[in-house]
Structure formats: C-alpha cells, structure tokens
GROMACS .gro file of C-alpha atoms in nm:
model
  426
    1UNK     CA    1  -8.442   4.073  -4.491
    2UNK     CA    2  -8.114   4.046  -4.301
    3UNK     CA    3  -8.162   3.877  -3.957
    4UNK     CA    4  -7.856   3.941  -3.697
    5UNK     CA    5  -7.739   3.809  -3.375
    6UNK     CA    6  -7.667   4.144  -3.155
    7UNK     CA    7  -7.520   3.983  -2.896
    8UNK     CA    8  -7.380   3.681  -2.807
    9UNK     CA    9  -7.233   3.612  -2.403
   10UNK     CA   10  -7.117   3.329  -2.220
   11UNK     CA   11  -7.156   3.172  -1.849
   12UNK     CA   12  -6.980   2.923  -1.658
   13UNK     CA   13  -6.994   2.829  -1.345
   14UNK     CA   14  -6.724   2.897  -1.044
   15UNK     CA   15  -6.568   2.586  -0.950
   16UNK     CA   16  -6.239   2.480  -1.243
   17UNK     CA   17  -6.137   2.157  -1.265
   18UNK     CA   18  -5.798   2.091  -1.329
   19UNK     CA   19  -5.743   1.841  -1.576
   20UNK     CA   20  -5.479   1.649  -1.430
   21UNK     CA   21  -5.618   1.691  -1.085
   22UNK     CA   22  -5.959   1.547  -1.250
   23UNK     CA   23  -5.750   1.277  -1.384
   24UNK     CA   24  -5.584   1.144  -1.093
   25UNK     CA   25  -5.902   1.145  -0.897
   26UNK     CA   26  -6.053   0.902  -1.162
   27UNK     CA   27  -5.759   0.715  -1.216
   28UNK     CA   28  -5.757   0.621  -0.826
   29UNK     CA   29  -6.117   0.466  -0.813
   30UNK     CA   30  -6.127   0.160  -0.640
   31UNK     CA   31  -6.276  -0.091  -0.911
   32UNK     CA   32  -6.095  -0.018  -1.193
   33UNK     CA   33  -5.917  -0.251  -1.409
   34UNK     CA   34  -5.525  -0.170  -1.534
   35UNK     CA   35  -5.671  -0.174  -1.802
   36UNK     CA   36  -5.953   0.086  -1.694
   37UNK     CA   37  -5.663   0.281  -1.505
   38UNK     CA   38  -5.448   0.318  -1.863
   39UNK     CA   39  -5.747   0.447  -2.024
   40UNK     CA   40  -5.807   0.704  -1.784
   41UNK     CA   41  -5.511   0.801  -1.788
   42UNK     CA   42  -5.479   0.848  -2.200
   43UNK     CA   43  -5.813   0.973  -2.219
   44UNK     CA   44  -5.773   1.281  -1.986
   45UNK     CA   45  -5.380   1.369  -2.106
   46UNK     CA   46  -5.418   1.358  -2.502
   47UNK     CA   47  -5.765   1.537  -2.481
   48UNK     CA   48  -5.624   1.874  -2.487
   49UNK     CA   49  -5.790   1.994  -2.207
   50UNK     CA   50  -5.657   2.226  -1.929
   51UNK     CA   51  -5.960   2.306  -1.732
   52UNK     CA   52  -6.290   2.263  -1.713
   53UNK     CA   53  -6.592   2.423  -1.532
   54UNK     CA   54  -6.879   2.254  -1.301
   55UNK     CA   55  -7.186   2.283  -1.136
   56UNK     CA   56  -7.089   2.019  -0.834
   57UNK     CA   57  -6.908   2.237  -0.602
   58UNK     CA   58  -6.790   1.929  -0.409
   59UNK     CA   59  -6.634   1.803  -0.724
   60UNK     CA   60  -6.331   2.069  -0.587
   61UNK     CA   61  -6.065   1.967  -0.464
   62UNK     CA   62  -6.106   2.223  -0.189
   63UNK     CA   63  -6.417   2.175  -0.114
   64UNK     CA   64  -6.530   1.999   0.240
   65UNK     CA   65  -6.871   1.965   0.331
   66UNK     CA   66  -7.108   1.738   0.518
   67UNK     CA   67  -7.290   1.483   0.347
   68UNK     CA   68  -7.143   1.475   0.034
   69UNK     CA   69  -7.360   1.310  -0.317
   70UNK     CA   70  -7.094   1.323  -0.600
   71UNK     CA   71  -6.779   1.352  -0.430
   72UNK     CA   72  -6.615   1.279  -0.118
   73UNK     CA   73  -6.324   1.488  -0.087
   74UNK     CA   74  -6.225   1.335   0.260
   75UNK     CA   75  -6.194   0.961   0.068
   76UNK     CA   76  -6.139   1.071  -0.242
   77UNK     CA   77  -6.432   0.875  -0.394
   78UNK     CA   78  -6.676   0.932  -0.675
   79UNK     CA   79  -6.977   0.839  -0.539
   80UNK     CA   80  -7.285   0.740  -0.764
   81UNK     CA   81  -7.613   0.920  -0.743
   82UNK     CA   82  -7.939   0.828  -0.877
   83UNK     CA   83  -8.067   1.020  -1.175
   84UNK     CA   84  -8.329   1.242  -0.914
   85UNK     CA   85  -8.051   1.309  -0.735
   86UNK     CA   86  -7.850   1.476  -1.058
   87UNK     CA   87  -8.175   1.620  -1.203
   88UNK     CA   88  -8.257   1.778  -0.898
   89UNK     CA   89  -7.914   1.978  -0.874
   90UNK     CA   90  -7.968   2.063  -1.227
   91UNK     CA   91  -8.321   2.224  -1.196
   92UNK     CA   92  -8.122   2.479  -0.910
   93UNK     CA   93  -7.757   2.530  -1.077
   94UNK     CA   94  -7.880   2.530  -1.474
   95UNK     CA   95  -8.167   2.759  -1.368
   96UNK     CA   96  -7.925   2.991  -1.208
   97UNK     CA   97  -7.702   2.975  -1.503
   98UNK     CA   98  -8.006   3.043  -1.779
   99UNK     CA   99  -8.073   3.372  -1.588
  100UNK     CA  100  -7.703   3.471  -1.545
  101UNK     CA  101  -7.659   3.410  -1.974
  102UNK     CA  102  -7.960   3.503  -2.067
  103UNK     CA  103  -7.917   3.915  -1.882
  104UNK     CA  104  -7.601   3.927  -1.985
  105UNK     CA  105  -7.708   3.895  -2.321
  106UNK     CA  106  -7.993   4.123  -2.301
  107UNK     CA  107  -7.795   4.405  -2.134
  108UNK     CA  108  -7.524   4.391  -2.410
  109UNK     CA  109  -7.786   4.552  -2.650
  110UNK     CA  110  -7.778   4.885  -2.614
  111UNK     CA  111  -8.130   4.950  -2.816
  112UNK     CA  112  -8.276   4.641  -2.710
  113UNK     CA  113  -8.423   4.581  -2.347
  114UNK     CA  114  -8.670   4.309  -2.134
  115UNK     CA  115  -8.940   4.470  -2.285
  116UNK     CA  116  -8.823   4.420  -2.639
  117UNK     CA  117  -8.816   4.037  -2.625
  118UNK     CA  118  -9.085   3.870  -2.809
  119UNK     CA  119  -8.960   3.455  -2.829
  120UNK     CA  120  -8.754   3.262  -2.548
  121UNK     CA  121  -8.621   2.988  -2.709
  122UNK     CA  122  -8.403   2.759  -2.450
  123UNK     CA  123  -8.173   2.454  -2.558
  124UNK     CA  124  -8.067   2.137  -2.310
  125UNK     CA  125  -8.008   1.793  -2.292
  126UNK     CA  126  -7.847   1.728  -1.957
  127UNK     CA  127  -8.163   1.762  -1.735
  128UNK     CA  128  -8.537   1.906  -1.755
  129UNK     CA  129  -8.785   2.023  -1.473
  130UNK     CA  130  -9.130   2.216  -1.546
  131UNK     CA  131  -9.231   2.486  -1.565
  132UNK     CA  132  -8.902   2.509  -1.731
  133UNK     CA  133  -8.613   2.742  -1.790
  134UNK     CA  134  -8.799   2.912  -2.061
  135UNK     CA  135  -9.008   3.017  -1.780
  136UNK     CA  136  -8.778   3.121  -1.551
  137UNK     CA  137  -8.613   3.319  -1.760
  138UNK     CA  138  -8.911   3.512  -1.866
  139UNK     CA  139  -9.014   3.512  -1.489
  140UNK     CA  140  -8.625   3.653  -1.367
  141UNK     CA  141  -8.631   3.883  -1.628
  142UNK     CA  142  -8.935   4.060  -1.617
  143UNK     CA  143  -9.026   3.958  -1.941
  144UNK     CA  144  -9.391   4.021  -2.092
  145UNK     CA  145  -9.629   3.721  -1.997
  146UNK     CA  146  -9.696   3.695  -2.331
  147UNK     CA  147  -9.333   3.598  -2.447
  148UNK     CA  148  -9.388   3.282  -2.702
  149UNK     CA  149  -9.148   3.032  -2.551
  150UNK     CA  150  -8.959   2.692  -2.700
  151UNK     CA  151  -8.745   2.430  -2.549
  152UNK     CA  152  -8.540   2.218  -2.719
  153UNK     CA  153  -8.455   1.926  -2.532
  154UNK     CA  154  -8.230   1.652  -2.549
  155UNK     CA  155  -8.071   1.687  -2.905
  156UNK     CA  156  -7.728   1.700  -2.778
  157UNK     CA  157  -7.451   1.889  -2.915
  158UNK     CA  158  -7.563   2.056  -3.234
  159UNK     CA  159  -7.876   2.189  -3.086
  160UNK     CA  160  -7.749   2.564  -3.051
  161UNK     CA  161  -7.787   2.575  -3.440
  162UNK     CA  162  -8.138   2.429  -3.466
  163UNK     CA  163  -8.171   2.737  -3.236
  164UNK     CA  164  -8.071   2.996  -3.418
  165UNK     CA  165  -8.230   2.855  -3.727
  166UNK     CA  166  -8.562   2.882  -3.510
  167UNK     CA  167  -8.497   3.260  -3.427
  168UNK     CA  168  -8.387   3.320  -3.780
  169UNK     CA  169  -8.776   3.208  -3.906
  170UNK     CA  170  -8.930   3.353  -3.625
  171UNK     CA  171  -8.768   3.721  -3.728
  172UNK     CA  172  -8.843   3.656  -4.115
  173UNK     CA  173  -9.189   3.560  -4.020
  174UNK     CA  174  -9.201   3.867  -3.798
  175UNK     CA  175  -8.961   4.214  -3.827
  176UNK     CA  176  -9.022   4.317  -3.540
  177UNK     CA  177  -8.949   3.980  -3.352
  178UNK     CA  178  -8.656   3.999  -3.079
  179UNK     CA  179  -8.559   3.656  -3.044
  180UNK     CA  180  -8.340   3.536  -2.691
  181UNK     CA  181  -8.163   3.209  -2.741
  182UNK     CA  182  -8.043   3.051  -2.422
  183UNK     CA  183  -7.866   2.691  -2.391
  184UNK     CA  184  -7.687   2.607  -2.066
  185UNK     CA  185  -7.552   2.242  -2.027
  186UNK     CA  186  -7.428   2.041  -1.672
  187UNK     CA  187  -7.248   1.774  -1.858
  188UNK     CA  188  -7.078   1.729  -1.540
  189UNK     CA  189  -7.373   1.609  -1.328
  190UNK     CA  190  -7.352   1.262  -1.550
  191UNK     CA  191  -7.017   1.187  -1.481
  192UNK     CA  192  -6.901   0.829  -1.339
  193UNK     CA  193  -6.669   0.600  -1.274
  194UNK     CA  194  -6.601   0.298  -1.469
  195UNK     CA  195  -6.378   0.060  -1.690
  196UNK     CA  196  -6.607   0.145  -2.015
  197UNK     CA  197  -6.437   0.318  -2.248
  198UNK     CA  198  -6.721   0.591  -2.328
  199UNK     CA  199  -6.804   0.688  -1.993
  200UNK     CA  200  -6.433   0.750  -1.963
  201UNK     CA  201  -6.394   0.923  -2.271
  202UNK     CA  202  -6.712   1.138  -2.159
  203UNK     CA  203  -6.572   1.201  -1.818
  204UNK     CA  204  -6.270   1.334  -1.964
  205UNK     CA  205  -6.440   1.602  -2.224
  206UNK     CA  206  -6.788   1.704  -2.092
  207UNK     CA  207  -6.812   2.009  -1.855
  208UNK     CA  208  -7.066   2.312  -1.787
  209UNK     CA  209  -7.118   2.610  -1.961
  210UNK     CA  210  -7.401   2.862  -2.083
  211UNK     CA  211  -7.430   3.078  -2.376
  212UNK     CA  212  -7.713   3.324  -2.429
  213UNK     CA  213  -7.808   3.527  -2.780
  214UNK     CA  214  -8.023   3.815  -2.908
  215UNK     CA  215  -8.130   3.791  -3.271
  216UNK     CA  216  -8.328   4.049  -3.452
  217UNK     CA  217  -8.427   4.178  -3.792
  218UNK     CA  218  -8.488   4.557  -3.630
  219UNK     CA  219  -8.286   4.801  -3.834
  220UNK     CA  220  -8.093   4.879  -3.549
  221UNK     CA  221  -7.746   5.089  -3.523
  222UNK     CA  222  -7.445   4.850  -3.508
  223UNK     CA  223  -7.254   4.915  -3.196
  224UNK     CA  224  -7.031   4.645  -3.127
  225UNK     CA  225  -6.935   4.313  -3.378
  226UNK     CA  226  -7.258   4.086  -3.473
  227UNK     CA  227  -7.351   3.820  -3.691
  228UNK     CA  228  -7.607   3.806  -3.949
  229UNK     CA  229  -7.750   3.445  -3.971
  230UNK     CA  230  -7.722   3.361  -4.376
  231UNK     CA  231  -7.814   3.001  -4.378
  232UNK     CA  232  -7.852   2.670  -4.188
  233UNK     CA  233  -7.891   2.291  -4.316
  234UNK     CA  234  -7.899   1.921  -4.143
  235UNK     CA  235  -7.741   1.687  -4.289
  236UNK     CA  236  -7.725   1.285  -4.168
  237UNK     CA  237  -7.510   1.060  -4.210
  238UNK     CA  238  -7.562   0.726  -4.384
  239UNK     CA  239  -7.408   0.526  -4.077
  240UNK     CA  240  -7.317   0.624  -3.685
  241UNK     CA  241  -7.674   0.602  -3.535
  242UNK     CA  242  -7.516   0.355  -3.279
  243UNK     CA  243  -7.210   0.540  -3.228
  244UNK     CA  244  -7.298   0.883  -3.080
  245UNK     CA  245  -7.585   0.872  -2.792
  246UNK     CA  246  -7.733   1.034  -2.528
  247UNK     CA  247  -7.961   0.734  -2.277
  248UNK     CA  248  -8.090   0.804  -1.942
  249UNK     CA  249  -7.998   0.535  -1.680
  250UNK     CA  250  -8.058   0.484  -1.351
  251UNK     CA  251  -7.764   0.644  -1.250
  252UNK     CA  252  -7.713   1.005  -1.475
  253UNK     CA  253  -7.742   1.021  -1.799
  254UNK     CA  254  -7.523   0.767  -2.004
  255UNK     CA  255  -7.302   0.896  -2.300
  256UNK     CA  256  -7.224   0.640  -2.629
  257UNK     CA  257  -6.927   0.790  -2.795
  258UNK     CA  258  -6.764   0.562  -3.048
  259UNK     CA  259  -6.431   0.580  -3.121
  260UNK     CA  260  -6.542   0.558  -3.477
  261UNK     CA  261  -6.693   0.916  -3.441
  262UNK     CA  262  -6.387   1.081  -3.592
  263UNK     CA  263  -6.363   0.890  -3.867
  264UNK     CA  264  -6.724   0.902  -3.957
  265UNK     CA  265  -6.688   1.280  -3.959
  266UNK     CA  266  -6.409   1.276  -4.175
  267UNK     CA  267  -6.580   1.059  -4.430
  268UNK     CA  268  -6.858   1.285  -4.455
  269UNK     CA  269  -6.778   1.646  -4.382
  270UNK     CA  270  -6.728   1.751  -4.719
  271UNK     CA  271  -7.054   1.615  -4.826
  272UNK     CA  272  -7.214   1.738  -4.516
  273UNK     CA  273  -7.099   2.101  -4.603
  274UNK     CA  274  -7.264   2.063  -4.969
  275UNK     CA  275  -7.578   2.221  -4.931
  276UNK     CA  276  -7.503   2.499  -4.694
  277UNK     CA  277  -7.210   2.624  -4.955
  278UNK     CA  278  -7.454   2.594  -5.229
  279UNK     CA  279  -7.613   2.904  -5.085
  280UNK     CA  280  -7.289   3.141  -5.142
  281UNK     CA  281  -7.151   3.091  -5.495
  282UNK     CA  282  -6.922   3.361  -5.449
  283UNK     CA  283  -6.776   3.077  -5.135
  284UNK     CA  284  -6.869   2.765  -5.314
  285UNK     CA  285  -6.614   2.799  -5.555
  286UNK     CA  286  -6.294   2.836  -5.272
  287UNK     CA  287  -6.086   2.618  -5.132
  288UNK     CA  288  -6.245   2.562  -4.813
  289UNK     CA  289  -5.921   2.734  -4.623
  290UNK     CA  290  -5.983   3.018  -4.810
  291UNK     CA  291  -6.298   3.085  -4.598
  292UNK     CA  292  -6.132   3.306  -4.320
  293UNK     CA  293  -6.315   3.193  -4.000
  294UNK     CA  294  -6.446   2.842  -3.919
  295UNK     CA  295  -6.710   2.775  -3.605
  296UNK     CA  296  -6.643   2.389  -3.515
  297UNK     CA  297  -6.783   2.233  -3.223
  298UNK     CA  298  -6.487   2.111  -3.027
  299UNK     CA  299  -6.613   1.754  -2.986
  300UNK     CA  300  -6.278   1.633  -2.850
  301UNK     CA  301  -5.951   1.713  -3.008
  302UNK     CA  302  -5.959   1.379  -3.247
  303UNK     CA  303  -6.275   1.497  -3.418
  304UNK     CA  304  -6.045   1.890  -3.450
  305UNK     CA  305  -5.767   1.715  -3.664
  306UNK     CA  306  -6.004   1.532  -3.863
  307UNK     CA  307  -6.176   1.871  -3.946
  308UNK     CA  308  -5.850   1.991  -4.016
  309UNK     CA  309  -5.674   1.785  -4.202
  310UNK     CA  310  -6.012   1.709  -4.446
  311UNK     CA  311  -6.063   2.070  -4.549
  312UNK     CA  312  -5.738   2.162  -4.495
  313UNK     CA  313  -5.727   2.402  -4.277
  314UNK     CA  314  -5.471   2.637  -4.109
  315UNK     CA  315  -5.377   2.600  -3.734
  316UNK     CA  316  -5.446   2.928  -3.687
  317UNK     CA  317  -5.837   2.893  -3.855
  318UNK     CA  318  -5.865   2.634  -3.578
  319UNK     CA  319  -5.751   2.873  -3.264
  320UNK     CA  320  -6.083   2.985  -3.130
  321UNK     CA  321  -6.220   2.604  -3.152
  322UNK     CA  322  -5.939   2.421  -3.008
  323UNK     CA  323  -5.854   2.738  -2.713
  324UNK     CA  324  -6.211   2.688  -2.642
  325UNK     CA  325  -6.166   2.336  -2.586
  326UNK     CA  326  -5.860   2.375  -2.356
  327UNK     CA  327  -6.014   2.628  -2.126
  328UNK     CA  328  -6.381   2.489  -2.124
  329UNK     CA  329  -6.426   2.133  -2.275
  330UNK     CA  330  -6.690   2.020  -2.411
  331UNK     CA  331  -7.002   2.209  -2.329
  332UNK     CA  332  -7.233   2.029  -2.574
  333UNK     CA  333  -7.450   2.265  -2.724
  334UNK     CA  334  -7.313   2.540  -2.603
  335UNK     CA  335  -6.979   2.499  -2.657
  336UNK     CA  336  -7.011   2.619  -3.061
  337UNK     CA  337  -7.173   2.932  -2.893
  338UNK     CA  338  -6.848   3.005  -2.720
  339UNK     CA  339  -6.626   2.948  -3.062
  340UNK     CA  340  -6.804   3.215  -3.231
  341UNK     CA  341  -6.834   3.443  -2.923
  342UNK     CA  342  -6.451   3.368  -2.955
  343UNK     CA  343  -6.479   3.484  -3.355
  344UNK     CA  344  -6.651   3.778  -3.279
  345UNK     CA  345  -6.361   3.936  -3.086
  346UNK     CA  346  -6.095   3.868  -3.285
  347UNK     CA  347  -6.011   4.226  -3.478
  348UNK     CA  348  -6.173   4.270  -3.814
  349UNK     CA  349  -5.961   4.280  -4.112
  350UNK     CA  350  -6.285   4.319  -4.350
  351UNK     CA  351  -6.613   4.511  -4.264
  352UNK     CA  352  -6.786   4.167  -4.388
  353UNK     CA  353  -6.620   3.809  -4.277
  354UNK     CA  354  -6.781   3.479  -4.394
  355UNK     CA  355  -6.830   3.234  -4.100
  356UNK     CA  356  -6.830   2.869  -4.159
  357UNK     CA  357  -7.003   2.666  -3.858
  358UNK     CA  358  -7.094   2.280  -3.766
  359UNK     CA  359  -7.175   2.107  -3.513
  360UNK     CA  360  -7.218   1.711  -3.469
  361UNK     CA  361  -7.421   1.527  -3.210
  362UNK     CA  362  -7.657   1.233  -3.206
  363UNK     CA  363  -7.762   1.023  -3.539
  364UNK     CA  364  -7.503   1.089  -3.705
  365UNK     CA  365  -7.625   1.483  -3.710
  366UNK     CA  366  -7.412   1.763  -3.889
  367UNK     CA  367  -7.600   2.080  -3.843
  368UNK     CA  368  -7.363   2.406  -4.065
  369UNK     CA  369  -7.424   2.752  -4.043
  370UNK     CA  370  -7.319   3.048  -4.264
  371UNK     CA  371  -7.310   3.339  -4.066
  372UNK     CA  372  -7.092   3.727  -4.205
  373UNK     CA  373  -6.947   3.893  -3.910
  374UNK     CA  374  -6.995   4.275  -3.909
  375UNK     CA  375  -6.900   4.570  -3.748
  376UNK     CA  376  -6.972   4.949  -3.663
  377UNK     CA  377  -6.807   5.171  -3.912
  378UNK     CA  378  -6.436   5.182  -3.818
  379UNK     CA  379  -6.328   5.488  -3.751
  380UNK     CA  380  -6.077   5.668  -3.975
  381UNK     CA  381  -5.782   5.835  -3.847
  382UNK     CA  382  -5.802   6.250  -4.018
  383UNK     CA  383  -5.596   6.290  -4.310
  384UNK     CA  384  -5.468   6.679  -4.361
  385UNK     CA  385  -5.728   6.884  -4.495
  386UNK     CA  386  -5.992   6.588  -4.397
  387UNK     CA  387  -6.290   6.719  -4.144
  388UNK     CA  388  -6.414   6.379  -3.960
  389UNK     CA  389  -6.756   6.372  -3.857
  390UNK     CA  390  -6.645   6.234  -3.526
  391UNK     CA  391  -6.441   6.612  -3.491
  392UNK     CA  392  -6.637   6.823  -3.243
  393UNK     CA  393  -6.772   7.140  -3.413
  394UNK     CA  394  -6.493   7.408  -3.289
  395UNK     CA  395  -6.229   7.143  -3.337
  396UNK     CA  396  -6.322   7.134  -3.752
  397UNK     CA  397  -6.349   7.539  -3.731
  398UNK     CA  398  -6.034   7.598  -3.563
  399UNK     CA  399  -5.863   7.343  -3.851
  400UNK     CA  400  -6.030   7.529  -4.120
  401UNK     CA  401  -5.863   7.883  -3.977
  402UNK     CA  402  -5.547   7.680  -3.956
  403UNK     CA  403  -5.589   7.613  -4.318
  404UNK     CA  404  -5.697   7.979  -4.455
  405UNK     CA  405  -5.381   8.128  -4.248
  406UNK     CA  406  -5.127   7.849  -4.459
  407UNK     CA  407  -5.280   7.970  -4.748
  408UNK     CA  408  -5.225   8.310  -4.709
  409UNK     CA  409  -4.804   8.226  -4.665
  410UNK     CA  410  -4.618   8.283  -4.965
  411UNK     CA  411  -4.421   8.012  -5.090
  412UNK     CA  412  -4.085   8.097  -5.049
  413UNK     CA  413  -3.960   7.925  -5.378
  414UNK     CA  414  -4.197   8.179  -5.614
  415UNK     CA  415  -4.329   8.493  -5.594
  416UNK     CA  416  -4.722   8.323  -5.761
  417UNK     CA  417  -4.938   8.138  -5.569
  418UNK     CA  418  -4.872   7.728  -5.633
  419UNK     CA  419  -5.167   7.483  -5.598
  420UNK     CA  420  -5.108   7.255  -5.296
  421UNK     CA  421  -5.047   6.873  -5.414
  422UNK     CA  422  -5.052   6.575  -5.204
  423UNK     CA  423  -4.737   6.414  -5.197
  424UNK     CA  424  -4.865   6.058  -5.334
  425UNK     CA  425  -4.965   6.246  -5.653
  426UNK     CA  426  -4.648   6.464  -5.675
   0.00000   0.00000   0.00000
C-alpha cells in the first residue's frame, strides 16, 4: 500500500522582520552587557537570516498603537510579558493561522474535499488552549463531527515527522483514511531580552510559520507533484539531553540551545541515518550525495554546514534548506514542512526522486524520513507521425489526411514507391 502526501501548503503571518532592523532593536536594550551587546550582534549577522515572519504586529517597526505588551515602538523597548499574556495571543493568531494552512491544503486537492477528511492531526509547542486547534479546525472547516483528532504538543522541532508517521499508520490501518496534518508555530511570542547566550541565539532564529498536509492511500489521479511517505525512524542520541530544551517560565517559554548542538549532530548523523537507509538497499549502498534531494530542518546555519560537510553534500542539495532559512527562520516544526514544500516545486528530472529528511529537536531527537517525489505523467511533445492522446479528435484526423496525401507524392528521385525512414535510423 503506497500512502502519499497530496498536498502540502504553507502560512505565515503578515508582519516581516528585518533582520538587521531586529538586530539593532535588541542590541539597544537597556541592560545589556558589552558583552551581551557583541553577542547580539554576532548572533543575528552570521545566522543567515534575511527576514523573518511574526504574529506580534507591534513587533513592526511601523507599527504604533496604544498600550503596547511586547513592544514599544515609541521607546524602542522590549517589554516582558507574563506567559498568560503570550499564550493568550497565541490561542487568537495560531488559531487563525491553523485555519488559513489547514484550507489551503484541503482546497489544493482537486478529488479530495471537507467531507473527505477522516483524522486531524495538529502539531505545536509554542502555546496550547482547549478545546484546541484540532477543534477549530474541524469546527472552521465544516468538517464531520466525527473527525478522529490528535495533538501533538510540545515536542519541538522534529514533531512534523512524528506527524506524518501518524497519518502514514492511520492510512495503512485504513484505505480509505484522508489524513490533514496541521503544525503552526509563534516562536516569536517567547522572545526576550537578555545577556544569556541562548535566549539570544533563540531570538535571533525562531519566527512564525504554518504548514498544513493531506495524506491519503485513495488511488487517486496525480495532478500536481506529491510525496509518497516510504519510511520514518527516531533515533537518540547518547548525550545532548541538557543541551537542546524547550521550559516554560514565568515569562514565555524559555529556549536551551547549546552551542554544542552542532557538533553533537555531526557526531551522530551518520549513525542517526542508519536505520532509515536500511529500508532502501537500492540507496543504502550510495554515497549519501548521490541521493538527489535532502529535507533538513534549518536549525540555524551552524547545524546546515555540519550536515553538509558530514555527508558531503553539494551546495546546491542544500538550496531549499538554507533559502528557507533566509526568508523564514526557524519555524520549529514547521519549518522542515516548508523545505520539502520547497522540493516539491523544483522541476522533475525523474518521474520518481528519493527524498532524504531529518529533523532535530529536544533529547537529543533525530527523527528521518524517506519520502519519492512524483508527478503527473509529463506530457510529450508529438513526434511526426505520433497521435498524442492529449490531440483533440479532428486535430489527429486532419494529421492522418495530412499523412495519406504525402504518401500519395511521388518521390522525385524514383519512379517506385520508397518506404519512409526516420532519419536517426537512416
């Protein structure tokens, strides 16, 4: 039973932040140490970010309101909400954005509709509120009352793959199951000021972003690039449970992220990618570059040059991680959504491409993915003599009168009739 992702769409929301805007806003908080000011400073230039996208309208530069709770654009201060405060913005702005993903995706399958949807599984770790988003999406949507729904909360920024892996059993366990995966993240509600070096790192990678998918094992016409979900494994690693984490404070949500993350990941990658290759024999036995498309989480831009330079990869194998990184950041679990949304509309050079995912978050957790990108049949330009299918009925009758009135002209070279032969046989 092959089980494919139709479609696969993305949401952010309207307000950008520049990066170097962001960065001199942080870099100018009163409290900071030269220190604190330097590492603002290096954090936001070398992560190779150019914008970013959030749910805090006031965190624009433009933006001037009354009674400001994040950001006061008149002072130019980043103020410090409590956790309610953050959680209560998220329960409007992620609900909107779960909705907004989540019909998108369902309107990009042309056999599939509302009706059609059987699970809701939703994916976040940046807030929570009940009845949840699984409910409002079934609720927004129209969906059948009787929709079995999941949430997976708080897993951080692998947790799109768990995801999938959930819709993939669901379909095997049922054919006729149409799965909708939803995550949307508001990284940005959790961002601070301070002289600690993760908070800063965090501050300068995190942002907002929503990515919605429809996965089915229906024998359904193929009418735009999908993915058929192969095989997922979880892999931990023997040390970094202290150096990637995810705590609620007081104060937003507070992100651990060791500088030691990199280097963790490059010490266990290739071990980490063990069992999921084991599945394909055929890719197994490759030099990982050799595998034409690669689905890495964009961390930060360290963790993409570790990646890289372990499995040796090309530069250009890393384009749709590292552009998604410059125009989004880091989205947590959404953000792998948006590299293989990114895969999917690159132009096929096979009518079956391998896919190569991971993802890393809390634990040390590497979740993989093998996924084969497919396409509708390509069309084939008409070769003389050729009727295409796609010809319109008079079209291939006129072209066959064409052809009985050539072959009714003598060749002027003999007075007998000479077969015709193509001139790549000649």
């Amino acid at each position: 039973m092959t089980v494919t992702l139709r479609s696969l769409e993305t949401a952010v929301p309207p307000t950008i932040l520049v990066q170097p805007e962001a960065r001199d806003v942080f870099a100018a908080q009163p409290g900071l140490t030269r220190l604190g000011q330097r590492l603002v400073r290096t954090c936001f230039d070398s992560a190779a970010i150019d914008t970013r996208h959030t749910a805090v309208e006031e965190m624009s530069l433009d933006f001037h309101g009354p009674d400001p709770m994040f950001y006061d654009g008149a002072t130019g201060l980043l103020l410090n909400p409590s956790t309610k405060t953050r959680n209560d913005l998220f329960a409007t702005e992620a609900t909107a954005l779960f909705v907004e993903a989540a019909t998108k995706a369902v309107a990009a399958c042309p056999d599939l509709d509302a009706a059609d949807i059987t699970h809701v599984v939703t994916v976040s770790c940046t807030g929570f509120f009940n009845p949840g988003p699984d409910y409002k999406i079934v609720r927004a949507l129209g969906l059948s009352p009787s929709v079995q729904r999941y949430h997976l909360g708080f897993m951080g920024c692998y947790a799109a793959f768990p995801a999938l892996r959930a819709a993939k059993a669901f379909c095997e366990a049922d054919p006729e199951a149409v799965v909708l995966v939803v995550s949307v993240e508001l990284c940005s509600l959790h961002v601070r000021t301070s002289n600690d070096p993760d908070t800063i790192m965090g501050s300068s990678l995190f942002a907002d972003g929503a990515a919605a998918a429809v996965v089915t094992a229906r024998a359904l016409p193929l009418t735009a690039p999908a993915l058929e979900l192969d095989h997922f494994e979880t892999v931990l690693t023997p040390v970094g449970e202290d150096s990637m984490a995810w705590n609620i404070g007081d104060h937003g949500f507070e992100m651990v992220l060791d500088t030691y993350v990199p280097k963790i990941i490059d010490d266990h990658i290739v071990g980490a990618l063990e069992p999921l290759l084991a599945h394909s024999p055929e890719l197994n036995d490759i030099p990982y570059n050799e595998i034409r498309h690669w689905a890495i989480h964009p961390g930060g831009r360290s963790i993409l040059d570790k990646v890289q330079a372990k499995l040796e990869l090309s530069d250009e194998q890393l384009i749709p991680a590292r552009e998604t990184l410059r125009n989004f950041g880091n989205m947590s679990s959404a953000t792998v959504m948006f590299v293989l949304k990114h895969i999917l509309e690159q132009p096929a050079s096979q009518a079956r491409e391998p896919i190569c995912g991971m993802a890393f978050g809390p634990g040390l957790t590497v979740e993989t993915g093998l996924f084969t990108k497919v396409g509708p049949p390509a069309s084939v330009p008409p070769e003389v003599g050729q009727t295409v299918s796609a010809q319109s009925a008079s079209a291939q009758e006129e072209l066959a009168i064409q052809q009985a009135e050539l072959a009714l002209i003598p060749d002027p070279q003999s007075t007998d009739p000479q077969p015709t032969v193509p001139a790549s046989r000649a």
